[in-house]
């Protein structure tokens, strides 16, 4: 059952206060995800360079292309792990409003590793659906992205299967009376994040994105899209 604070009227001030209380967990999750991503990039370049040198391949030839492909394969596990840890940036706000208590670093990572295969499968399914959506005239992929806050909440806070969690999230956003209003809030929030990011050369996104995650989770509960 959601915390009473989750259904209170959302505001930027309340979202900011929630973000400040969670800076340690969010910061560590961000650093971990970025660190893993950097290691994966280094692995890619090392594998590509070594295979190119050992094969004596022409820099513009097929051997170099093969070396780059193998480098990408070597980088893939790090990309998956980075995404796996990075989902905490969206999950921490969902856990906070559900539990009604500040999510510590230990609690955040304990929740992440409690059901790792569930979260990995949820991420794979969502990524595939978004990619397929973008292949079909882009718009379906964009609409699926708007389901993200609701989907993440149901994945971490319910026992619904991954597919049922996605279906319930889509239904809540596009078929409930409050869904269109919430979609409008998402659009305004994204616009605000973009403005802040552009005006600060991208640095403002480091604050605007997590604050917006807290705001949208609170709004989802407030409008009854998550109960």
Short mmCIF file of C-alpha atoms in Angstrom, two decimals:
data_model
loop_
_atom_site.label_atom_id
_atom_site.label_comp_id
_atom_site.label_asym_id
_atom_site.label_seq_id
_atom_site.Cartn_x
_atom_site.Cartn_y
_atom_site.Cartn_z
CA UNK A 1 0.00 0.00 0.00
CA UNK A 2 1.35 3.41 -0.96
CA UNK A 3 2.48 5.91 1.64
CA UNK A 4 0.05 8.78 2.44
CA UNK A 5 2.63 11.30 1.23
CA UNK A 6 2.42 9.78 -2.24
CA UNK A 7 -1.12 11.02 -2.79
CA UNK A 8 -0.43 14.60 -1.69
CA UNK A 9 -0.55 17.26 -4.37
CA UNK A 10 2.75 17.22 -6.32
CA UNK A 11 4.93 20.32 -6.54
CA UNK A 12 8.43 21.20 -7.61
CA UNK A 13 9.33 22.14 -4.03
CA UNK A 14 8.21 18.77 -2.66
CA UNK A 15 10.03 16.95 -5.46
CA UNK A 16 13.19 18.96 -4.72
CA UNK A 17 13.00 18.15 -1.00
CA UNK A 18 12.59 14.45 -1.82
CA UNK A 19 15.55 14.60 -4.19
CA UNK A 20 17.80 16.30 -1.61
CA UNK A 21 16.94 13.59 0.92
CA UNK A 22 18.02 10.94 -1.59
CA UNK A 23 21.20 12.54 -2.94
CA UNK A 24 23.54 9.84 -1.50
CA UNK A 25 21.65 6.94 -3.10
CA UNK A 26 21.06 8.72 -6.40
CA UNK A 27 24.64 9.96 -6.61
CA UNK A 28 26.13 6.53 -5.95
CA UNK A 29 23.79 4.89 -8.48
CA UNK A 30 24.77 7.49 -11.10
CA UNK A 31 28.50 7.14 -10.40
CA UNK A 32 28.26 3.33 -10.52
CA UNK A 33 26.34 3.35 -13.81
CA UNK A 34 28.72 5.86 -15.40
CA UNK A 35 31.78 4.03 -14.10
CA UNK A 36 30.60 0.72 -15.55
CA UNK A 37 29.83 2.46 -18.85
CA UNK A 38 33.33 3.96 -18.99
CA UNK A 39 34.92 0.57 -18.29
CA UNK A 40 32.84 -0.92 -21.11
CA UNK A 41 34.04 1.80 -23.50
CA UNK A 42 37.67 1.13 -22.55
CA UNK A 43 37.12 -2.61 -23.10
CA UNK A 44 35.69 -1.88 -26.55
CA UNK A 45 38.69 0.20 -27.64
CA UNK A 46 41.24 -2.24 -26.17
CA UNK A 47 39.68 -5.27 -27.88
CA UNK A 48 39.30 -3.43 -31.18
CA UNK A 49 42.86 -2.08 -31.14
CA UNK A 50 44.47 -5.39 -30.10
CA UNK A 51 42.62 -7.47 -32.69
CA UNK A 52 43.40 -4.93 -35.40
CA UNK A 53 47.10 -4.94 -34.50
CA UNK A 54 47.36 -8.72 -34.17
CA UNK A 55 45.63 -9.35 -37.47
CA UNK A 56 47.63 -6.70 -39.28
CA UNK A 57 44.39 -5.63 -40.87
CA UNK A 58 44.02 -2.62 -43.10
CA UNK A 59 42.47 0.18 -40.99
CA UNK A 60 39.85 0.55 -43.70
CA UNK A 61 39.40 -3.16 -44.38
CA UNK A 62 37.06 -5.92 -43.30
CA UNK A 63 39.42 -7.13 -40.55
CA UNK A 64 39.10 -3.81 -38.75
CA UNK A 65 35.33 -3.96 -39.02
CA UNK A 66 35.37 -7.46 -37.51
CA UNK A 67 37.61 -6.21 -34.68
CA UNK A 68 35.13 -3.41 -33.97
CA UNK A 69 32.21 -5.85 -33.93
CA UNK A 70 34.03 -8.11 -31.47
CA UNK A 71 34.86 -5.05 -29.41
CA UNK A 72 31.15 -4.22 -29.27
CA UNK A 73 30.40 -7.76 -28.10
CA UNK A 74 32.98 -7.34 -25.35
CA UNK A 75 31.36 -4.07 -24.34
CA UNK A 76 27.82 -5.49 -24.30
CA UNK A 77 27.89 -6.99 -20.76
CA UNK A 78 29.04 -3.66 -19.37
CA UNK A 79 26.25 -1.83 -21.21
CA UNK A 80 23.68 -4.22 -19.75
CA UNK A 81 25.12 -3.89 -16.24
CA UNK A 82 25.25 -0.10 -16.53
CA UNK A 83 21.58 0.01 -17.53
CA UNK A 84 20.75 -2.44 -14.74
CA UNK A 85 22.30 -0.16 -12.09
CA UNK A 86 21.10 3.02 -13.78
CA UNK A 87 17.45 2.00 -13.43
CA UNK A 88 17.79 2.93 -9.76
CA UNK A 89 17.59 6.58 -10.80
CA UNK A 90 13.95 5.94 -11.72
CA UNK A 91 13.28 3.24 -9.12
CA UNK A 92 14.35 5.22 -6.03
CA UNK A 93 11.48 7.74 -6.37
CA UNK A 94 9.03 4.87 -6.94
CA UNK A 95 10.26 3.05 -3.83
CA UNK A 96 10.20 6.25 -1.78
CA UNK A 97 6.55 7.08 -2.45
CA UNK A 98 5.49 3.48 -1.98
CA UNK A 99 7.32 2.97 1.31
CA UNK A 100 7.07 6.51 2.70
CA UNK A 101 10.66 6.50 3.93
CA UNK A 102 13.97 7.75 2.60
CA UNK A 103 15.65 5.10 0.48
CA UNK A 104 19.21 4.67 1.69
CA UNK A 105 22.09 3.45 -0.44
CA UNK A 106 21.84 0.03 1.19
CA UNK A 107 18.07 -0.17 0.70
CA UNK A 108 18.31 0.91 -2.94
CA UNK A 109 20.87 -1.71 -3.92
CA UNK A 110 19.17 -4.36 -1.77
CA UNK A 111 15.96 -3.77 -3.73
CA UNK A 112 17.87 -3.92 -7.03
CA UNK A 113 19.55 -7.24 -6.29
CA UNK A 114 16.48 -8.80 -4.69
CA UNK A 115 15.05 -9.74 -8.11
CA UNK A 116 17.82 -9.06 -10.66
CA UNK A 117 16.46 -11.34 -13.39
CA UNK A 118 13.03 -9.72 -13.17
CA UNK A 119 14.53 -6.27 -13.64
CA UNK A 120 16.81 -7.38 -16.46
CA UNK A 121 13.90 -9.01 -18.29
CA UNK A 122 11.78 -5.91 -17.69
CA UNK A 123 14.51 -3.73 -19.19
CA UNK A 124 14.98 -5.99 -22.22
CA UNK A 125 11.24 -6.12 -22.93
CA UNK A 126 10.84 -2.36 -22.60
CA UNK A 127 13.85 -1.64 -24.83
CA UNK A 128 12.61 -4.00 -27.53
CA UNK A 129 9.12 -2.48 -27.44
CA UNK A 130 10.52 1.04 -27.71
CA UNK A 131 12.78 0.09 -30.63
CA UNK A 132 9.91 -1.62 -32.44
CA UNK A 133 7.75 1.41 -31.74
CA UNK A 134 10.33 3.74 -33.29
CA UNK A 135 10.49 1.52 -36.37
CA UNK A 136 6.76 2.07 -36.84
CA UNK A 137 6.68 5.79 -37.63
CA UNK A 138 8.48 6.85 -34.39
CA UNK A 139 5.30 7.94 -32.56
CA UNK A 140 4.51 4.52 -30.98
CA UNK A 141 8.03 4.43 -29.54
CA UNK A 142 7.62 7.92 -28.08
CA UNK A 143 4.28 6.98 -26.52
CA UNK A 144 5.82 3.89 -24.94
CA UNK A 145 8.53 6.06 -23.37
CA UNK A 146 5.83 8.06 -21.60
CA UNK A 147 4.78 4.87 -19.82
CA UNK A 148 8.19 4.64 -18.10
CA UNK A 149 7.32 6.08 -14.62
CA UNK A 150 4.25 3.85 -14.27
CA UNK A 151 6.06 0.79 -15.60
CA UNK A 152 9.08 1.18 -13.31
CA UNK A 153 6.79 1.61 -10.31
CA UNK A 154 4.86 -1.58 -11.05
CA UNK A 155 8.02 -3.54 -11.73
CA UNK A 156 9.58 -2.61 -8.38
CA UNK A 157 6.50 -2.32 -6.18
CA UNK A 158 4.16 -5.10 -7.33
CA UNK A 159 4.25 -8.81 -7.99
CA UNK A 160 2.69 -8.46 -11.44
CA UNK A 161 4.50 -10.28 -14.20
CA UNK A 162 6.64 -8.08 -16.41
CA UNK A 163 4.19 -8.25 -19.29
CA UNK A 164 1.20 -7.59 -17.01
CA UNK A 165 3.02 -4.64 -15.44
CA UNK A 166 3.57 -3.13 -18.87
CA UNK A 167 -0.02 -3.76 -19.97
CA UNK A 168 -1.41 -2.26 -16.75
CA UNK A 169 0.82 0.80 -17.15
CA UNK A 170 -0.30 1.36 -20.74
CA UNK A 171 -3.94 0.97 -19.75
CA UNK A 172 -3.55 3.39 -16.83
CA UNK A 173 -1.95 6.06 -19.00
CA UNK A 174 -4.07 5.85 -22.13
CA UNK A 175 -7.44 4.54 -20.92
CA UNK A 176 -8.00 6.04 -17.47
CA UNK A 177 -9.79 9.41 -17.07
CA UNK A 178 -6.70 10.98 -15.48
CA UNK A 179 -4.24 9.48 -17.95
CA UNK A 180 -4.38 12.32 -20.47
CA UNK A 181 -3.83 14.89 -17.72
CA UNK A 182 -0.82 12.95 -16.51
CA UNK A 183 0.50 12.74 -20.07
CA UNK A 184 0.22 16.52 -20.26
CA UNK A 185 2.21 16.83 -17.03
CA UNK A 186 4.87 14.57 -18.49
CA UNK A 187 5.14 16.75 -21.59
CA UNK A 188 5.44 19.95 -19.52
CA UNK A 189 8.00 18.29 -17.24
CA UNK A 190 10.10 17.15 -20.21
CA UNK A 191 9.93 20.65 -21.70
CA UNK A 192 11.09 22.16 -18.42
CA UNK A 193 13.96 19.68 -18.15
CA UNK A 194 15.01 20.52 -21.72
CA UNK A 195 14.94 24.26 -21.01
CA UNK A 196 17.01 23.83 -17.85
CA UNK A 197 19.47 21.55 -19.65
CA UNK A 198 19.90 23.90 -22.62
CA UNK A 199 20.33 26.97 -20.42
CA UNK A 200 23.03 25.23 -18.34
CA UNK A 201 24.87 23.51 -21.22
CA UNK A 202 23.58 20.15 -20.04
CA UNK A 203 24.76 20.34 -16.44
CA UNK A 204 21.32 21.26 -15.12
CA UNK A 205 20.02 17.88 -16.28
CA UNK A 206 21.95 16.26 -13.44
CA UNK A 207 19.48 17.91 -11.06
CA UNK A 208 16.44 18.37 -13.28
CA UNK A 209 16.11 14.71 -14.30
CA UNK A 210 16.00 13.16 -10.80
CA UNK A 211 13.77 15.96 -9.49
CA UNK A 212 11.38 15.34 -12.38
CA UNK A 213 11.35 11.61 -11.54
CA UNK A 214 10.17 12.37 -7.99
CA UNK A 215 7.58 14.82 -9.31
CA UNK A 216 6.13 12.39 -11.86
CA UNK A 217 5.95 9.51 -9.38
CA UNK A 218 4.09 11.73 -6.91
CA UNK A 219 1.75 12.91 -9.68
CA UNK A 220 1.03 9.33 -10.75
CA UNK A 221 -0.11 8.42 -7.23
CA UNK A 222 -2.01 11.68 -6.82
CA UNK A 223 -4.01 11.08 -10.00
CA UNK A 224 -4.72 7.48 -9.11
CA UNK A 225 -2.72 5.93 -11.94
CA UNK A 226 -0.84 3.95 -9.31
CA UNK A 227 -2.72 2.76 -6.25
#
